[in-house]
CSV table of C-alpha atoms in Angstrom, one decimal:
chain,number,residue,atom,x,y,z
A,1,UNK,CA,129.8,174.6,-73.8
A,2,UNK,CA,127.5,173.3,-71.8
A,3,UNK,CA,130.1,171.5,-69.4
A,4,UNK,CA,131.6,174.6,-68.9
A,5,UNK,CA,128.6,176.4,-68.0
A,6,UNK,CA,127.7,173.6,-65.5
A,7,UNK,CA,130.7,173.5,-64.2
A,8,UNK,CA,131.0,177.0,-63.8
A,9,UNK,CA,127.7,176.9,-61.8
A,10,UNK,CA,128.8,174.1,-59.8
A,11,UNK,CA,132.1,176.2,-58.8
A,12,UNK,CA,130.3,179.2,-57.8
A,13,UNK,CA,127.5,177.7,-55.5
A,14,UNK,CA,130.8,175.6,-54.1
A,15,UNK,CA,132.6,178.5,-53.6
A,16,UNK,CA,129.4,181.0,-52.1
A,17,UNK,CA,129.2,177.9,-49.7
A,18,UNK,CA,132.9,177.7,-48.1
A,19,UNK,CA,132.9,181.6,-47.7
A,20,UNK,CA,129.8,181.9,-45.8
A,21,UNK,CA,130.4,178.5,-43.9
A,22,UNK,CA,132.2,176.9,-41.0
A,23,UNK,CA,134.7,174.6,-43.0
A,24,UNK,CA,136.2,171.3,-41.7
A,25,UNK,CA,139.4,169.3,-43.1
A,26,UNK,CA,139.9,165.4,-43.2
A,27,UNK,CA,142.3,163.5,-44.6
A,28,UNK,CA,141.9,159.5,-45.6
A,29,UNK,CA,144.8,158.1,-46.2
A,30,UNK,CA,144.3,155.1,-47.4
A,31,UNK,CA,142.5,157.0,-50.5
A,32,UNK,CA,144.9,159.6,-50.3
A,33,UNK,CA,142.1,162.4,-50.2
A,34,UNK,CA,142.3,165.7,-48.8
A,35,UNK,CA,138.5,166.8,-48.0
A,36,UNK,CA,137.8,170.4,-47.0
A,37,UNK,CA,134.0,171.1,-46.3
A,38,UNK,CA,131.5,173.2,-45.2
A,39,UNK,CA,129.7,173.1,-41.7
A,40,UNK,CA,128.7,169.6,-41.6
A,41,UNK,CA,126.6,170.2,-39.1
A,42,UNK,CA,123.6,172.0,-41.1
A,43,UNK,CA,121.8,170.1,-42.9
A,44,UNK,CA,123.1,170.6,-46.5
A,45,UNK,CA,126.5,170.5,-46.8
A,46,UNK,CA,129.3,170.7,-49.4
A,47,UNK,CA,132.5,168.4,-49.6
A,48,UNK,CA,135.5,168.8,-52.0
A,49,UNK,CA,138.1,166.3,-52.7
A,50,UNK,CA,141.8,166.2,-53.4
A,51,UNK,CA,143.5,163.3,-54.8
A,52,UNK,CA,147.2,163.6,-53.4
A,53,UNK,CA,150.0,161.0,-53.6
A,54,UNK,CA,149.2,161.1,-57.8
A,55,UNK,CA,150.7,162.1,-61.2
A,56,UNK,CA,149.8,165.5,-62.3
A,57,UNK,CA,146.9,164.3,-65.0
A,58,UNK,CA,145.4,161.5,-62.8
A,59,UNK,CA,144.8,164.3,-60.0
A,60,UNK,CA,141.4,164.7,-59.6
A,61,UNK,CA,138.9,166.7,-57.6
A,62,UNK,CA,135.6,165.1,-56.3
A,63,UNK,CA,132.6,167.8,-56.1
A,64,UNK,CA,129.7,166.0,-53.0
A,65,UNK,CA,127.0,167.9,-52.1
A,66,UNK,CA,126.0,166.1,-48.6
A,67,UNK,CA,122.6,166.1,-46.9
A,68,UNK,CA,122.3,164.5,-42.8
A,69,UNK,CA,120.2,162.2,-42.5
A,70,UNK,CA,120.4,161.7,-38.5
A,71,UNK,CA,122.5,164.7,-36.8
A,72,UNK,CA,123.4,163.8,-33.0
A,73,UNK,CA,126.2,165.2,-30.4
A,74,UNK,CA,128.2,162.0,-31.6
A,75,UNK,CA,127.2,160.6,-34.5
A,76,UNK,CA,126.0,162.4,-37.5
A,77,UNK,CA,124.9,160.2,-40.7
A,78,UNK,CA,125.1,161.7,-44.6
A,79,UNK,CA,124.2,160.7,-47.6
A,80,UNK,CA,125.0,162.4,-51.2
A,81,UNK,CA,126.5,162.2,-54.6
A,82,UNK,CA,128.6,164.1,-57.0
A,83,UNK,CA,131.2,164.1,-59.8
A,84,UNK,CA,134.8,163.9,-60.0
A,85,UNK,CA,136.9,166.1,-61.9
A,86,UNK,CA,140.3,166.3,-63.3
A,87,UNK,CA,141.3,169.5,-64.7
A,88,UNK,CA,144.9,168.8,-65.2
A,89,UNK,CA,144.0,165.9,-67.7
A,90,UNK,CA,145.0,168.0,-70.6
A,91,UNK,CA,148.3,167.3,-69.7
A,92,UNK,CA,148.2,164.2,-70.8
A,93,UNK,CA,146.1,164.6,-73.6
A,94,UNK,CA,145.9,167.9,-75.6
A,95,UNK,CA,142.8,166.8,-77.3
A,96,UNK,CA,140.5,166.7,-73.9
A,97,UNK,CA,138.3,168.8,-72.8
A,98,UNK,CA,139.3,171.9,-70.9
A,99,UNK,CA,138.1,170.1,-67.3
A,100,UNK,CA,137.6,166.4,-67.6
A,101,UNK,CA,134.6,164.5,-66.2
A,102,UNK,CA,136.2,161.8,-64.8
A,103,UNK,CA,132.9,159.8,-63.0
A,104,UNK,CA,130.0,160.1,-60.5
A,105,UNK,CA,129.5,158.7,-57.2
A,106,UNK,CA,127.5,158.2,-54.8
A,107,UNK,CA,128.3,158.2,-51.1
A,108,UNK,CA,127.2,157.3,-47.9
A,109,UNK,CA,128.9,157.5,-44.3
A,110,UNK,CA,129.3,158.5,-40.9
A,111,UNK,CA,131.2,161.2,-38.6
A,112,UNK,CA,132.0,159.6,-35.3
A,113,UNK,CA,133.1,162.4,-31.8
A,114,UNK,CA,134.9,159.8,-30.0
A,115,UNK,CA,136.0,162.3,-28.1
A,116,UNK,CA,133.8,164.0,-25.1
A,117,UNK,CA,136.5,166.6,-24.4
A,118,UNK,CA,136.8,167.5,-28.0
A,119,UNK,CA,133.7,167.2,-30.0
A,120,UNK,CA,135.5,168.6,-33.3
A,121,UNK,CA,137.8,165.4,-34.1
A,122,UNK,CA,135.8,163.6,-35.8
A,123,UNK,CA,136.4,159.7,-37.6
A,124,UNK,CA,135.0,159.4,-41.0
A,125,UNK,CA,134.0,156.4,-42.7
A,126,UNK,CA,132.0,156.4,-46.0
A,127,UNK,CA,130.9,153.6,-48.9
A,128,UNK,CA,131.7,155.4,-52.0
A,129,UNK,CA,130.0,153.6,-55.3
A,130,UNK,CA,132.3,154.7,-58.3
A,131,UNK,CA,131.0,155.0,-62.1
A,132,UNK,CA,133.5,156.3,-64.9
A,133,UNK,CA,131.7,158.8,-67.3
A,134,UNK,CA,130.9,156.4,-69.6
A,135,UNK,CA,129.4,153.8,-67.3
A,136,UNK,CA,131.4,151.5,-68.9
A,137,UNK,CA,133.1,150.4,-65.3
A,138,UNK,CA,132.5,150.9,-61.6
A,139,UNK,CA,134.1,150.3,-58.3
A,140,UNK,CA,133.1,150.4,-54.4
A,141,UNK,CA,135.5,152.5,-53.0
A,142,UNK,CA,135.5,152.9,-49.1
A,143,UNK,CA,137.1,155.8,-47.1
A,144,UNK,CA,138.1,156.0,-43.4
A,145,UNK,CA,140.0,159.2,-42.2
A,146,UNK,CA,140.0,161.7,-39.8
A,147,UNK,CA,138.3,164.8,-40.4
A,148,UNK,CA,138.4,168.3,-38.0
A,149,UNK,CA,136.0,170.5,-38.1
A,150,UNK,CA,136.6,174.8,-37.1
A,151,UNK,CA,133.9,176.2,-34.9
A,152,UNK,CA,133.5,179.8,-34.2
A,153,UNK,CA,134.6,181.3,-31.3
A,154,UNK,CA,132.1,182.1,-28.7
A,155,UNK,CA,131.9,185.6,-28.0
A,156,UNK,CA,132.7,186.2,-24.3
């Protein structure tokens, strides 16, 4: 019960965040993650992940509250941690949980504007340290992508 009513909480701020925010979408494909976030440019920030390219119970979604370290015209740095869901586990598994914890992770990384003309395209590349739920076993994942992020339009 009280996973639920974490998670729950979790959702919701997740949720209050993407309405009220800019968002931005990447795409790594060597992880095969879809990311959509909220402004990265303030200076907490929320990322959710999408495992594609996957069977249906090993998708999983990766919750990652971000907070900027060093914010620049080109280079913004980020640090923060979070937990990675899979709510399609009971599919495999009628005796799991209703949304499975999968593991926690830290990550750190970098969002590069290469280009002057076009600010919003944006490289990312990010050290991910993995732990399963248990902490029984751990990996150093590491993401590059391409991430782009929506900006208002400027009233005239």
């Amino acid at each position: 019960m009280k996973r639920i009513f974490l998670l729950t909480f979790v959702f919701f701020i997740a949720a209050k965040g993407l309405i009220f925010a800019q968002a931005s979408v990447g795409y790594y494909p060597w992880s095969s993650l879809l990311s959509i976030s909220t402004n990265s440019k303030k200076a907490v920030w929320l990322d959710t992940r999408f495992q594609t390219n996957s069977l249906f119970s090993s998708l999983s979604v990766d919750i990652l509250p971000m907070v900027n370290l060093k914010r620049g015209e080109v280079v913004q740095w980020y640090i923060g941690g979070g937990l990675r869901l899979n709510p399609l586990y009971r599919i495999a598994d009628a005796n799991a949980d209703i949304i499975t914890i999968d593991g926690y992770s830290l990550n750190v990384g970098v969002r590069i504007a290469p280009i002057p003309q076009n600010r919003n395209i944006q490289l990312a590349l990010e050290l991910n340290p993995y732990v399963k739920n248990e902490f029984a076993s751990g990996v150093l994942k590491s993401h590059f992508g391409l991430v782009y992020l929506f900006s208002k339009k400027k009233k005239e």
